Amino acid sequence: MLSFKRAILFAAFFLTAFILLRQSHGSTASDEQIAAPSKKDSPSTSDHAAAALKQDDRHVPAQKALQDMSKMSLYDKLAYQYPYDVESKFPAYIWQTWKYTPAEGKFHFREQEASWTNLHPGFVHEVITDAVAAQLLRVLYAAVPEVLKAYHALPEPVLKADFFRYLILFARGGIYSDIDTSALKSALEWIPDSVPKESVGLVVGIEADPDRPDWAEWYSRRIQFCQWTIQSKPGHPVLRDIIMRITKETLKRQEEGVFITKKKSIVEFTGPAVFTDTVFDYFNDDRFFDMSQSQGNITWANFTGMETPKKVGDVVVLPITSFSPGVQQMGAKDINDPMAFVHHRFEGTWKPENERHIGGS
């Protein structure tokens, strides 16, 4: 009986000692993790710790202090609601819009829609109808009522579709692509390996590069960026700027009671013309770029005839073959070219066939 009691006492002693030693060891490790680097730390150790902390900060952003947004300008509201972090990852979203969902019998773009899903496993792929778009924006922009008012004031579905792509990318990021496009290569291959992904926040492609005297008869801009396919990180300044432009212009037209819905007006109002202007304005904005060493503004001349991607600040511009392959003009190559990423079939669009490309060369 005595030996049994001794055994119990010894067991309790060893168990208690083990627990105390384990807690002591755990406390030491925790203290080392949160302690500030001492002066004896080598530079490499301190740099590594700082880099690790910086990386952790990106994954766990600090909570924003609540502010009264009612007195903010539209620019400040948008910037506050969706701040921009170029070092964040491109969100794995694919956004498309159409009158019907893939589950409905009237949906006739299954092959194109499936091409995006198949090449982007693990991405969230949404085909948004008009009704769903309105509800989604009501949630995303509840704190920016001017934007919602402008969206609902637009008189044509094509205007709303244009506006929606900028709004969803600004709020959530990812890829927007028209429903009549087919993915030829994964978006993971769009940015060259030589370009760090954490230095890029926007990817655009050239739609038109009409190097001919009568280019203005066919296109609105000498170099025109397409907006049927865009990739971005949330909060990008280009998207913020174009949202501001469309919102202000829409509310102005609503107040004046004048909405022009001719095709050229649509291109200028919400389409590729205003998108192109916004991108070029960003390239030449001293709020975002150091212009002191610049030898002049960045213009269409910097992009005409390009066959490989160019990086300007945090924007990657892809050549015409990337998003407009197979048009057989303006230097665009075939859809099997290594630089061909997205094929736009121009089906179901609002522009008639004779207005989709410029005349014969």
mmCIF file of C-alpha atoms in Angstrom:
data_model
loop_
_atom_site.group_PDB
_atom_site.id
_atom_site.type_symbol
_atom_site.label_atom_id
_atom_site.label_comp_id
_atom_site.label_asym_id
_atom_site.label_seq_id
_atom_site.Cartn_x
_atom_site.Cartn_y
_atom_site.Cartn_z
ATOM 1 C CA MET A 1 0.000 0.000 0.000
ATOM 2 C CA LEU A 2 2.873 2.320 0.859
ATOM 3 C CA SER A 3 4.630 1.591 -2.410
ATOM 4 C CA PHE A 4 1.428 2.340 -4.298
ATOM 5 C CA LYS A 5 1.124 5.747 -2.583
ATOM 6 C CA ARG A 6 4.752 6.469 -3.331
ATOM 7 C CA ALA A 7 4.169 5.646 -6.992
ATOM 8 C CA ILE A 8 1.221 8.070 -7.111
ATOM 9 C CA LEU A 9 3.279 10.832 -5.509
ATOM 10 C CA PHE A 10 6.206 10.316 -7.870
ATOM 11 C CA ALA A 11 3.899 10.324 -10.885
ATOM 12 C CA ALA A 12 2.248 13.567 -9.730
ATOM 13 C CA PHE A 13 5.654 15.150 -9.157
ATOM 14 C CA PHE A 14 6.996 14.264 -12.590
ATOM 15 C CA LEU A 15 3.763 15.359 -14.318
ATOM 16 C CA THR A 16 3.842 18.730 -12.519
ATOM 17 C CA ALA A 17 7.513 19.238 -13.373
ATOM 18 C CA PHE A 18 6.877 18.390 -17.019
ATOM 19 C CA ILE A 19 3.998 20.921 -17.272
ATOM 20 C CA LEU A 20 6.034 23.662 -15.609
ATOM 21 C CA LEU A 21 9.024 23.077 -17.873
ATOM 22 C CA ARG A 22 6.808 23.099 -20.991
ATOM 23 C CA GLN A 23 5.146 26.377 -19.982
ATOM 24 C CA SER A 24 8.529 27.926 -19.266
ATOM 25 C CA HIS A 25 9.814 26.897 -22.685
ATOM 26 C CA GLY A 26 6.694 28.206 -24.421
ATOM 27 C CA SER A 27 6.951 31.572 -22.665
ATOM 28 C CA THR A 28 10.563 31.967 -23.739
ATOM 29 C CA ALA A 29 9.696 31.329 -27.372
ATOM 30 C CA SER A 30 6.835 33.843 -27.301
ATOM 31 C CA ASP A 31 9.031 36.511 -25.737
ATOM 32 C CA GLU A 32 11.625 36.044 -28.457
ATOM 33 C CA GLN A 33 9.006 36.437 -31.193
ATOM 34 C CA ILE A 34 7.644 39.758 -29.962
ATOM 35 C CA ALA A 35 10.862 41.285 -28.625
ATOM 36 C CA ALA A 36 12.335 44.194 -30.563
ATOM 37 C CA PRO A 37 15.701 43.406 -32.226
ATOM 38 C CA SER A 38 18.626 44.290 -29.976
ATOM 39 C CA LYS A 39 21.624 46.262 -31.107
ATOM 40 C CA LYS A 40 23.563 42.995 -31.186
ATOM 41 C CA ASP A 41 21.325 41.614 -33.921
ATOM 42 C CA SER A 42 23.058 41.340 -37.233
ATOM 43 C CA PRO A 43 21.706 43.513 -40.084
ATOM 44 C CA SER A 44 20.504 40.470 -41.969
ATOM 45 C CA THR A 45 18.520 39.244 -38.959
ATOM 46 C CA SER A 46 16.889 42.636 -38.391
ATOM 47 C CA ASP A 47 16.104 43.056 -42.087
ATOM 48 C CA HIS A 48 14.554 39.611 -42.213
ATOM 49 C CA ALA A 49 12.388 40.348 -39.168
ATOM 50 C CA ALA A 50 11.274 43.670 -40.627
ATOM 51 C CA ALA A 51 10.417 42.020 -43.924
ATOM 52 C CA ALA A 52 8.416 39.349 -42.132
ATOM 53 C CA LEU A 53 6.496 41.940 -40.123
ATOM 54 C CA LYS A 54 5.792 43.933 -43.275
ATOM 55 C CA GLN A 55 4.517 40.818 -45.019
ATOM 56 C CA ASP A 56 2.288 39.965 -42.056
ATOM 57 C CA ASP A 57 0.892 43.516 -42.073
ATOM 58 C CA ARG A 58 -0.222 43.047 -45.667
ATOM 59 C CA HIS A 59 -2.162 39.927 -44.793
ATOM 60 C CA VAL A 60 -3.752 41.432 -41.672
ATOM 61 C CA PRO A 61 -4.473 45.098 -42.480
ATOM 62 C CA ALA A 62 -5.117 47.450 -39.633
ATOM 63 C CA GLN A 63 -8.762 48.252 -39.018
ATOM 64 C CA LYS A 64 -9.736 51.646 -40.380
ATOM 65 C CA ALA A 65 -11.000 54.242 -37.950
ATOM 66 C CA LEU A 66 -14.585 55.180 -38.689
ATOM 67 C CA GLN A 67 -14.954 58.582 -40.290
ATOM 68 C CA ASP A 68 -17.841 60.797 -41.280
ATOM 69 C CA MET A 69 -17.881 60.344 -45.063
ATOM 70 C CA SER A 70 -20.742 62.756 -45.646
ATOM 71 C CA LYS A 71 -18.350 65.721 -45.764
ATOM 72 C CA MET A 72 -15.766 64.016 -47.973
ATOM 73 C CA SER A 73 -15.325 64.723 -51.659
ATOM 74 C CA LEU A 74 -16.238 61.926 -54.067
ATOM 75 C CA TYR A 75 -12.535 61.269 -54.626
ATOM 76 C CA ASP A 76 -11.878 60.916 -50.893
ATOM 77 C CA LYS A 77 -14.935 58.720 -50.354
ATOM 78 C CA LEU A 78 -13.791 56.277 -52.999
ATOM 79 C CA ALA A 79 -10.198 56.285 -51.744
ATOM 80 C CA TYR A 80 -11.336 55.726 -48.148
ATOM 81 C CA GLN A 81 -13.853 53.025 -48.997
ATOM 82 C CA TYR A 82 -11.465 51.001 -51.169
ATOM 83 C CA PRO A 83 -7.807 51.839 -50.501
ATOM 84 C CA TYR A 84 -5.174 50.684 -52.969
ATOM 85 C CA ASP A 85 -2.276 48.388 -52.090
ATOM 86 C CA VAL A 86 -0.068 47.577 -55.076
ATOM 87 C CA GLU A 87 1.785 44.902 -53.106
ATOM 88 C CA SER A 88 -1.353 42.857 -52.533
ATOM 89 C CA LYS A 89 -2.150 39.883 -54.739
ATOM 90 C CA PHE A 90 -4.472 40.040 -57.722
ATOM 91 C CA PRO A 91 -7.779 38.680 -56.397
ATOM 92 C CA ALA A 92 -8.845 35.380 -57.971
ATOM 93 C CA TYR A 93 -12.144 36.685 -59.356
ATOM 94 C CA ILE A 94 -13.536 36.571 -62.887
ATOM 95 C CA TRP A 95 -16.476 38.909 -63.479
ATOM 96 C CA GLN A 96 -18.747 38.794 -66.521
ATOM 97 C CA THR A 97 -22.196 40.222 -67.235
ATOM 98 C CA TRP A 98 -25.084 39.059 -69.365
ATOM 99 C CA LYS A 99 -28.867 39.061 -69.530
ATOM 100 C CA TYR A 100 -29.012 35.407 -68.491
ATOM 101 C CA THR A 101 -27.015 33.114 -66.231
ATOM 102 C CA PRO A 102 -25.278 29.937 -67.467
ATOM 103 C CA ALA A 103 -28.040 27.942 -65.726
ATOM 104 C CA GLU A 104 -30.712 29.368 -68.045
ATOM 105 C CA GLY A 105 -31.610 27.903 -71.403
ATOM 106 C CA LYS A 106 -31.287 31.250 -73.176
ATOM 107 C CA PHE A 107 -27.592 31.494 -72.274
ATOM 108 C CA HIS A 108 -25.675 30.962 -75.538
ATOM 109 C CA PHE A 109 -22.090 31.581 -74.419
ATOM 110 C CA ARG A 110 -21.316 28.307 -72.660
ATOM 111 C CA GLU A 111 -18.173 27.590 -74.659
ATOM 112 C CA GLN A 112 -16.719 31.037 -74.028
ATOM 113 C CA GLU A 113 -17.737 31.039 -70.371
ATOM 114 C CA ALA A 114 -16.253 27.577 -69.834
ATOM 115 C CA SER A 115 -12.914 28.656 -71.310
ATOM 116 C CA TRP A 116 -12.414 31.045 -68.383
ATOM 117 C CA THR A 117 -13.373 28.460 -65.787
ATOM 118 C CA ASN A 118 -11.183 25.729 -67.284
ATOM 119 C CA LEU A 119 -8.067 27.904 -67.461
ATOM 120 C CA HIS A 120 -8.568 29.364 -63.989
ATOM 121 C CA PRO A 121 -9.207 26.533 -61.518
ATOM 122 C CA GLY A 122 -9.692 27.886 -58.028
ATOM 123 C CA PHE A 123 -10.964 31.266 -59.247
ATOM 124 C CA VAL A 124 -14.409 32.542 -58.293
ATOM 125 C CA HIS A 125 -16.189 32.991 -61.639
ATOM 126 C CA GLU A 126 -19.432 34.952 -61.671
ATOM 127 C CA VAL A 127 -21.772 35.807 -64.541
ATOM 128 C CA ILE A 128 -23.805 38.742 -63.239
ATOM 129 C CA THR A 129 -27.258 39.660 -64.539
ATOM 130 C CA ASP A 130 -28.584 43.216 -64.537
ATOM 131 C CA ALA A 131 -30.782 42.579 -61.496
ATOM 132 C CA VAL A 132 -27.936 41.018 -59.517
ATOM 133 C CA ALA A 133 -25.562 43.820 -60.550
ATOM 134 C CA ALA A 134 -27.870 46.447 -59.089
ATOM 135 C CA GLN A 135 -28.144 44.566 -55.785
ATOM 136 C CA LEU A 136 -24.404 43.950 -55.607
ATOM 137 C CA LEU A 137 -23.569 47.605 -56.180
ATOM 138 C CA ARG A 138 -26.109 48.629 -53.563
ATOM 139 C CA VAL A 139 -24.038 46.709 -51.008
ATOM 140 C CA LEU A 140 -20.588 47.700 -52.273
ATOM 141 C CA TYR A 141 -21.328 51.422 -52.687
ATOM 142 C CA ALA A 142 -23.844 52.082 -49.931
ATOM 143 C CA ALA A 143 -21.415 54.615 -48.451
ATOM 144 C CA VAL A 144 -21.032 56.425 -51.784
ATOM 145 C CA PRO A 145 -24.613 57.307 -52.780
ATOM 146 C CA GLU A 146 -23.515 59.531 -55.672
ATOM 147 C CA VAL A 147 -22.213 56.453 -57.473
ATOM 148 C CA LEU A 148 -25.461 54.541 -56.999
ATOM 149 C CA LYS A 149 -27.497 57.531 -58.142
ATOM 150 C CA ALA A 150 -25.380 57.816 -61.285
ATOM 151 C CA TYR A 151 -25.608 54.096 -62.047
ATOM 152 C CA HIS A 152 -29.405 54.065 -61.850
ATOM 153 C CA ALA A 153 -29.624 57.294 -63.863
ATOM 154 C CA LEU A 154 -27.851 55.802 -66.898
ATOM 155 C CA PRO A 155 -30.523 55.353 -69.588
ATOM 156 C CA GLU A 156 -29.032 52.455 -71.582
ATOM 157 C CA PRO A 157 -28.018 48.919 -70.501
ATOM 158 C CA VAL A 158 -24.703 49.248 -72.352
ATOM 159 C CA LEU A 159 -23.835 52.317 -70.275
ATOM 160 C CA LYS A 160 -24.621 50.442 -67.073
ATOM 161 C CA ALA A 161 -22.557 47.463 -68.264
ATOM 162 C CA ASP A 162 -19.567 49.717 -68.921
ATOM 163 C CA PHE A 163 -19.908 51.409 -65.546
ATOM 164 C CA PHE A 164 -20.356 48.103 -63.714
ATOM 165 C CA ARG A 165 -17.007 46.702 -64.872
ATOM 166 C CA TYR A 166 -15.138 49.658 -63.403
ATOM 167 C CA LEU A 167 -17.154 49.560 -60.195
ATOM 168 C CA ILE A 168 -16.745 45.835 -59.517
ATOM 169 C CA LEU A 169 -13.016 45.889 -60.259
ATOM 170 C CA PHE A 170 -12.477 48.940 -58.068
ATOM 171 C CA ALA A 171 -14.288 47.325 -55.149
ATOM 172 C CA ARG A 172 -13.216 43.707 -55.517
ATOM 173 C CA GLY A 173 -10.469 43.504 -58.124
ATOM 174 C CA GLY A 174 -9.753 40.513 -60.339
ATOM 175 C CA ILE A 175 -10.570 40.149 -64.028
ATOM 176 C CA TYR A 176 -13.489 41.580 -65.951
ATOM 177 C CA SER A 177 -14.094 40.201 -69.432
ATOM 178 C CA ASP A 178 -17.047 40.504 -71.793
ATOM 179 C CA ILE A 179 -19.229 37.423 -72.087
ATOM 180 C CA ASP A 180 -18.310 37.006 -75.773
ATOM 181 C CA THR A 181 -14.621 36.525 -75.014
ATOM 182 C CA SER A 182 -12.690 33.279 -74.760
ATOM 183 C CA ALA A 183 -9.662 32.827 -72.543
ATOM 184 C CA LEU A 184 -6.710 31.492 -74.530
ATOM 185 C CA LYS A 185 -4.185 31.537 -71.685
ATOM 186 C CA SER A 186 -4.442 31.765 -67.931
ATOM 187 C CA ALA A 187 -4.179 35.236 -66.427
ATOM 188 C CA LEU A 188 -1.235 33.886 -64.458
ATOM 189 C CA GLU A 189 0.706 34.112 -67.740
ATOM 190 C CA TRP A 190 -0.302 37.644 -68.736
ATOM 191 C CA ILE A 191 2.406 39.463 -66.798
ATOM 192 C CA PRO A 192 5.972 38.608 -67.883
ATOM 193 C CA ASP A 193 8.042 36.631 -65.392
ATOM 194 C CA SER A 194 10.574 39.460 -65.336
ATOM 195 C CA VAL A 195 7.979 41.811 -63.810
ATOM 196 C CA PRO A 196 7.284 41.348 -60.067
ATOM 197 C CA LYS A 197 3.570 40.824 -59.503
ATOM 198 C CA GLU A 198 3.692 42.984 -56.381
ATOM 199 C CA SER A 199 4.712 45.971 -58.539
ATOM 200 C CA VAL A 200 1.665 45.777 -60.833
ATOM 201 C CA GLY A 201 -1.881 46.887 -60.048
ATOM 202 C CA LEU A 202 -3.497 47.142 -63.474
ATOM 203 C CA VAL A 203 -3.224 45.181 -66.736
ATOM 204 C CA VAL A 204 -4.691 46.618 -69.941
ATOM 205 C CA GLY A 205 -4.405 45.715 -73.605
ATOM 206 C CA ILE A 206 -4.388 47.697 -76.826
ATOM 207 C CA GLU A 207 -7.636 47.482 -78.765
ATOM 208 C CA ALA A 208 -6.683 49.625 -81.728
ATOM 209 C CA ASP A 209 -3.473 50.975 -83.254
ATOM 210 C CA PRO A 210 -4.700 52.412 -86.579
ATOM 211 C CA ASP A 211 -1.523 53.723 -88.189
ATOM 212 C CA ARG A 212 -3.180 55.430 -91.137
ATOM 213 C CA PRO A 213 -4.156 59.015 -92.019
ATOM 214 C CA ASP A 214 -7.904 58.430 -91.714
ATOM 215 C CA TRP A 215 -7.748 56.704 -88.327
ATOM 216 C CA ALA A 216 -10.174 59.203 -86.770
ATOM 217 C CA GLU A 217 -12.939 57.998 -89.098
ATOM 218 C CA TRP A 218 -12.788 54.591 -87.463
ATOM 219 C CA TYR A 219 -11.612 55.059 -83.903
ATOM 220 C CA SER A 220 -11.863 57.694 -81.208
ATOM 221 C CA ARG A 221 -8.183 57.600 -80.235
ATOM 222 C CA ARG A 222 -4.940 56.991 -82.120
ATOM 223 C CA ILE A 223 -4.072 54.317 -79.546
ATOM 224 C CA GLN A 224 -7.142 52.892 -77.875
ATOM 225 C CA PHE A 225 -7.082 50.608 -74.839
ATOM 226 C CA CYS A 226 -9.765 47.951 -74.757
ATOM 227 C CA GLN A 227 -12.064 47.604 -71.800
ATOM 228 C CA TRP A 228 -13.677 44.315 -72.758
ATOM 229 C CA THR A 229 -10.922 42.677 -70.684
ATOM 230 C CA ILE A 230 -9.219 44.344 -67.694
ATOM 231 C CA GLN A 231 -7.310 42.961 -64.731
ATOM 232 C CA SER A 232 -6.787 45.023 -61.605
ATOM 233 C CA LYS A 233 -6.243 45.082 -57.888
ATOM 234 C CA PRO A 234 -8.936 46.766 -55.756
ATOM 235 C CA GLY A 235 -8.806 50.533 -55.421
ATOM 236 C CA HIS A 236 -6.567 51.257 -58.407
ATOM 237 C CA PRO A 237 -6.373 55.027 -59.102
ATOM 238 C CA VAL A 238 -7.285 54.609 -62.790
ATOM 239 C CA LEU A 239 -10.568 52.966 -61.808
ATOM 240 C CA ARG A 240 -11.179 55.564 -59.112
ATOM 241 C CA ASP A 241 -10.689 58.319 -61.671
ATOM 242 C CA ILE A 242 -12.976 56.850 -64.305
ATOM 243 C CA ILE A 243 -15.683 56.201 -61.703
ATOM 244 C CA MET A 244 -15.459 59.850 -60.701
ATOM 245 C CA ARG A 245 -15.668 61.030 -64.312
ATOM 246 C CA ILE A 246 -18.683 58.918 -65.177
ATOM 247 C CA THR A 247 -20.472 59.749 -61.916
ATOM 248 C CA LYS A 248 -20.010 63.501 -62.273
ATOM 249 C CA GLU A 249 -20.885 63.550 -65.970
ATOM 250 C CA THR A 250 -23.971 61.392 -65.434
ATOM 251 C CA LEU A 251 -25.329 63.528 -62.608
ATOM 252 C CA LYS A 252 -24.625 66.646 -64.646
ATOM 253 C CA ARG A 253 -26.545 65.280 -67.627
ATOM 254 C CA GLN A 254 -29.363 64.150 -65.379
ATOM 255 C CA GLU A 255 -29.676 67.624 -63.903
ATOM 256 C CA GLU A 256 -29.670 69.164 -67.376
ATOM 257 C CA GLY A 257 -32.138 66.567 -68.660
ATOM 258 C CA VAL A 258 -29.899 65.677 -71.607
ATOM 259 C CA PHE A 259 -28.698 62.152 -72.329
ATOM 260 C CA ILE A 260 -27.180 61.443 -75.726
ATOM 261 C CA THR A 261 -27.141 57.745 -76.548
ATOM 262 C CA LYS A 262 -25.632 57.738 -80.010
ATOM 263 C CA LYS A 263 -22.966 55.084 -80.434
ATOM 264 C CA LYS A 264 -20.063 57.526 -80.595
ATOM 265 C CA SER A 265 -21.332 59.222 -77.464
ATOM 266 C CA ILE A 266 -21.404 55.883 -75.643
ATOM 267 C CA VAL A 267 -17.759 55.242 -76.556
ATOM 268 C CA GLU A 268 -16.823 58.679 -75.252
ATOM 269 C CA PHE A 269 -19.100 58.583 -72.204
ATOM 270 C CA THR A 270 -18.389 55.187 -70.617
ATOM 271 C CA GLY A 271 -16.521 53.172 -73.235
ATOM 272 C CA PRO A 272 -12.954 52.723 -74.495
ATOM 273 C CA ALA A 273 -12.410 56.393 -75.390
ATOM 274 C CA VAL A 274 -12.866 57.708 -71.847
ATOM 275 C CA PHE A 275 -11.056 54.664 -70.464
ATOM 276 C CA THR A 276 -8.087 55.391 -72.742
ATOM 277 C CA ASP A 277 -8.067 59.055 -71.695
ATOM 278 C CA THR A 278 -8.099 58.057 -68.038
ATOM 279 C CA VAL A 279 -5.161 55.687 -68.432
ATOM 280 C CA PHE A 280 -3.074 58.315 -70.238
ATOM 281 C CA ASP A 281 -3.988 60.954 -67.662
ATOM 282 C CA TYR A 282 -2.769 58.585 -64.958
ATOM 283 C CA PHE A 283 0.551 58.073 -66.764
ATOM 284 C CA ASN A 284 1.107 61.835 -66.715
ATOM 285 C CA ASP A 285 -0.195 62.627 -63.226
ATOM 286 C CA ASP A 286 2.455 64.027 -60.886
ATOM 287 C CA ARG A 287 0.460 62.769 -57.899
ATOM 288 C CA PHE A 288 1.520 59.258 -58.844
ATOM 289 C CA PHE A 289 4.682 59.724 -60.908
ATOM 290 C CA ASP A 290 7.827 61.791 -60.471
ATOM 291 C CA MET A 291 7.605 64.057 -63.502
ATOM 292 C CA SER A 292 10.735 66.075 -62.681
ATOM 293 C CA GLN A 293 12.934 63.829 -64.827
ATOM 294 C CA SER A 294 10.356 63.369 -67.572
ATOM 295 C CA GLN A 295 11.223 64.512 -71.083
ATOM 296 C CA GLY A 296 7.573 64.937 -72.012
ATOM 297 C CA ASN A 297 4.149 63.406 -71.623
ATOM 298 C CA ILE A 298 3.511 59.756 -72.342
ATOM 299 C CA THR A 299 1.318 59.589 -75.450
ATOM 300 C CA TRP A 300 0.110 57.146 -78.072
ATOM 301 C CA ALA A 301 3.550 57.379 -79.720
ATOM 302 C CA ASN A 302 5.009 55.390 -76.818
ATOM 303 C CA PHE A 303 2.806 52.392 -77.627
ATOM 304 C CA THR A 304 2.206 52.296 -81.371
ATOM 305 C CA GLY A 305 3.618 49.223 -83.062
ATOM 306 C CA MET A 306 4.596 47.495 -79.791
ATOM 307 C CA GLU A 307 4.758 43.695 -79.891
ATOM 308 C CA THR A 308 5.767 42.936 -76.301
ATOM 309 C CA PRO A 309 4.362 44.151 -72.950
ATOM 310 C CA LYS A 310 5.406 47.519 -71.553
ATOM 311 C CA LYS A 311 5.311 48.550 -67.901
ATOM 312 C CA VAL A 312 4.559 52.148 -66.944
ATOM 313 C CA GLY A 313 4.626 52.609 -63.199
ATOM 314 C CA ASP A 314 2.248 49.980 -61.811
ATOM 315 C CA VAL A 315 0.462 49.397 -65.133
ATOM 316 C CA VAL A 316 1.313 46.664 -67.629
ATOM 317 C CA VAL A 317 0.208 47.441 -71.187
ATOM 318 C CA LEU A 318 -0.145 44.392 -73.434
ATOM 319 C CA PRO A 319 0.276 44.537 -77.234
ATOM 320 C CA ILE A 320 -2.707 44.382 -79.550
ATOM 321 C CA THR A 321 -2.272 40.636 -80.099
ATOM 322 C CA SER A 322 -2.935 39.876 -76.422
ATOM 323 C CA PHE A 323 -6.592 40.938 -76.234
ATOM 324 C CA SER A 324 -7.343 41.489 -79.948
ATOM 325 C CA PRO A 325 -5.805 38.539 -81.784
ATOM 326 C CA GLY A 326 -7.124 37.478 -85.161
ATOM 327 C CA VAL A 327 -8.490 40.868 -86.286
ATOM 328 C CA GLN A 328 -6.020 40.688 -89.204
ATOM 329 C CA GLN A 329 -5.052 44.342 -89.107
ATOM 330 C CA MET A 330 -3.156 46.947 -87.092
ATOM 331 C CA GLY A 331 -0.367 44.477 -86.414
ATOM 332 C CA ALA A 332 -2.511 41.973 -84.526
ATOM 333 C CA LYS A 333 -1.356 38.373 -84.944
ATOM 334 C CA ASP A 334 -3.377 35.168 -84.981
ATOM 335 C CA ILE A 335 -5.055 33.545 -81.975
ATOM 336 C CA ASN A 336 -2.368 30.839 -81.827
ATOM 337 C CA ASP A 337 0.397 33.413 -81.290
ATOM 338 C CA PRO A 338 2.243 33.083 -77.939
ATOM 339 C CA MET A 339 1.122 36.620 -76.997
ATOM 340 C CA ALA A 340 -2.583 35.909 -77.647
ATOM 341 C CA PHE A 341 -4.350 35.742 -74.277
ATOM 342 C CA VAL A 342 -8.031 36.576 -74.922
ATOM 343 C CA HIS A 343 -10.123 36.191 -78.071
ATOM 344 C CA HIS A 344 -12.982 38.658 -78.462
ATOM 345 C CA ARG A 345 -15.647 37.222 -80.783
ATOM 346 C CA PHE A 346 -17.801 40.384 -80.963
ATOM 347 C CA GLU A 347 -20.986 38.368 -80.516
ATOM 348 C CA GLY A 348 -23.969 39.847 -78.744
ATOM 349 C CA THR A 349 -22.389 43.296 -78.582
ATOM 350 C CA TRP A 350 -24.253 46.515 -79.232
ATOM 351 C CA LYS A 351 -22.034 47.598 -82.137
ATOM 352 C CA PRO A 352 -22.973 46.375 -85.642
ATOM 353 C CA GLU A 353 -20.411 44.368 -87.596
ATOM 354 C CA ASN A 354 -19.443 47.226 -89.911
ATOM 355 C CA GLU A 355 -18.414 49.331 -86.918
ATOM 356 C CA ARG A 356 -16.293 46.771 -85.107
ATOM 357 C CA HIS A 357 -13.136 47.139 -87.210
ATOM 358 C CA ILE A 358 -11.682 49.798 -89.443
ATOM 359 C CA GLY A 359 -11.902 49.452 -93.212
ATOM 360 C CA GLY A 360 -9.534 47.417 -95.320
ATOM 361 C CA SER A 361 -5.892 48.416 -95.297
#
